[in-house]
Amino acid sequence: MITLKLYVPELNCSSCANAIEKKLQKISAIKLLIGIATKTITITFNPSEISKDEILAKMKKTGFDYDELSSEMA
């Protein structure tokens, strides 16, 4: 499993979190944790099921800017 952590500066409220969650939850191969207070999204995934690039492409489609903080094996 790989854990990918993203910083989302526009993640200010539960509505923003819900909008992101709706888009990313369509990906069945990931586990998602959204932290509004820290403006971070932690995504855990199996690289044999989905690639990091595919996840980041879906994140880009949410319309929210983000910075990748880390990506590490869990």
C-alpha positions as semicolon CSV with decimal commas, in nm:
position;residue;x (nm);y (nm);z (nm)
1;M;0,000;0,000;0,000
2;I;0,110;0,355;-0,070
3;T;0,002;0,660;0,125
4;L;-0,021;0,986;-0,068
5;K;-0,064;1,311;0,123
6;L;-0,187;1,628;-0,049
7;Y;-0,214;1,985;0,077
8;V;-0,526;2,160;-0,057
9;P;-0,515;2,534;0,028
10;E;-0,881;2,587;-0,068
11;L;-1,005;2,311;0,166
12;N;-1,184;2,548;0,403
13;C;-1,514;2,383;0,492
14;S;-1,719;2,065;0,489
15;S;-1,876;2,161;0,155
16;C;-1,530;2,165;-0,004
17;A;-1,447;1,832;0,160
18;N;-1,775;1,681;0,039
19;A;-1,713;1,799;-0,318
20;I;-1,369;1,640;-0,322
21;E;-1,490;1,325;-0,150
22;K;-1,774;1,280;-0,402
23;K;-1,529;1,286;-0,693
24;L;-1,261;1,068;-0,535
25;Q;-1,494;0,813;-0,373
26;K;-1,583;0,699;-0,725
27;I;-1,241;0,533;-0,722
28;S;-1,307;0,206;-0,540
29;A;-0,937;0,122;-0,502
30;I;-0,856;0,402;-0,255
31;K;-0,907;0,485;0,111
32;L;-0,961;0,855;0,173
33;L;-0,908;1,072;0,481
34;I;-0,984;1,445;0,456
35;G;-0,860;1,688;0,723
36;I;-1,028;2,026;0,698
37;A;-0,830;2,174;0,989
38;T;-0,498;2,081;0,828
39;K;-0,620;2,129;0,469
40;T;-0,485;1,786;0,381
41;I;-0,609;1,477;0,203
42;T;-0,450;1,141;0,278
43;I;-0,509;0,875;0,014
44;T;-0,407;0,513;0,068
45;F;-0,402;0,285;-0,234
46;N;-0,263;-0,035;-0,378
47;P;-0,038;0,049;-0,675
48;S;-0,130;-0,280;-0,844
49;E;-0,492;-0,157;-0,863
50;I;-0,446;0,212;-0,948
51;S;-0,150;0,440;-1,014
52;K;-0,062;0,761;-0,836
53;D;-0,088;0,943;-1,169
54;E;-0,447;0,820;-1,213
55;I;-0,538;0,944;-0,865
56;L;-0,376;1,283;-0,925
57;A;-0,560;1,314;-1,257
58;K;-0,891;1,256;-1,074
59;M;-0,788;1,508;-0,808
60;K;-0,716;1,765;-1,078
61;K;-1,070;1,713;-1,211
62;T;-1,213;1,822;-0,874
63;G;-1,111;2,179;-0,959
64;F;-0,911;2,221;-0,638
65;D;-0,542;2,310;-0,651
66;Y;-0,312;2,089;-0,446
67;D;0,051;2,027;-0,359
68;E;0,189;1,680;-0,303
69;L;0,335;1,665;0,048
70;S;0,450;1,303;0,052
71;S;0,416;0,962;-0,104
72;E;0,542;0,661;0,088
73;M;0,499;0,288;0,122
74;A;0,273;0,194;0,412
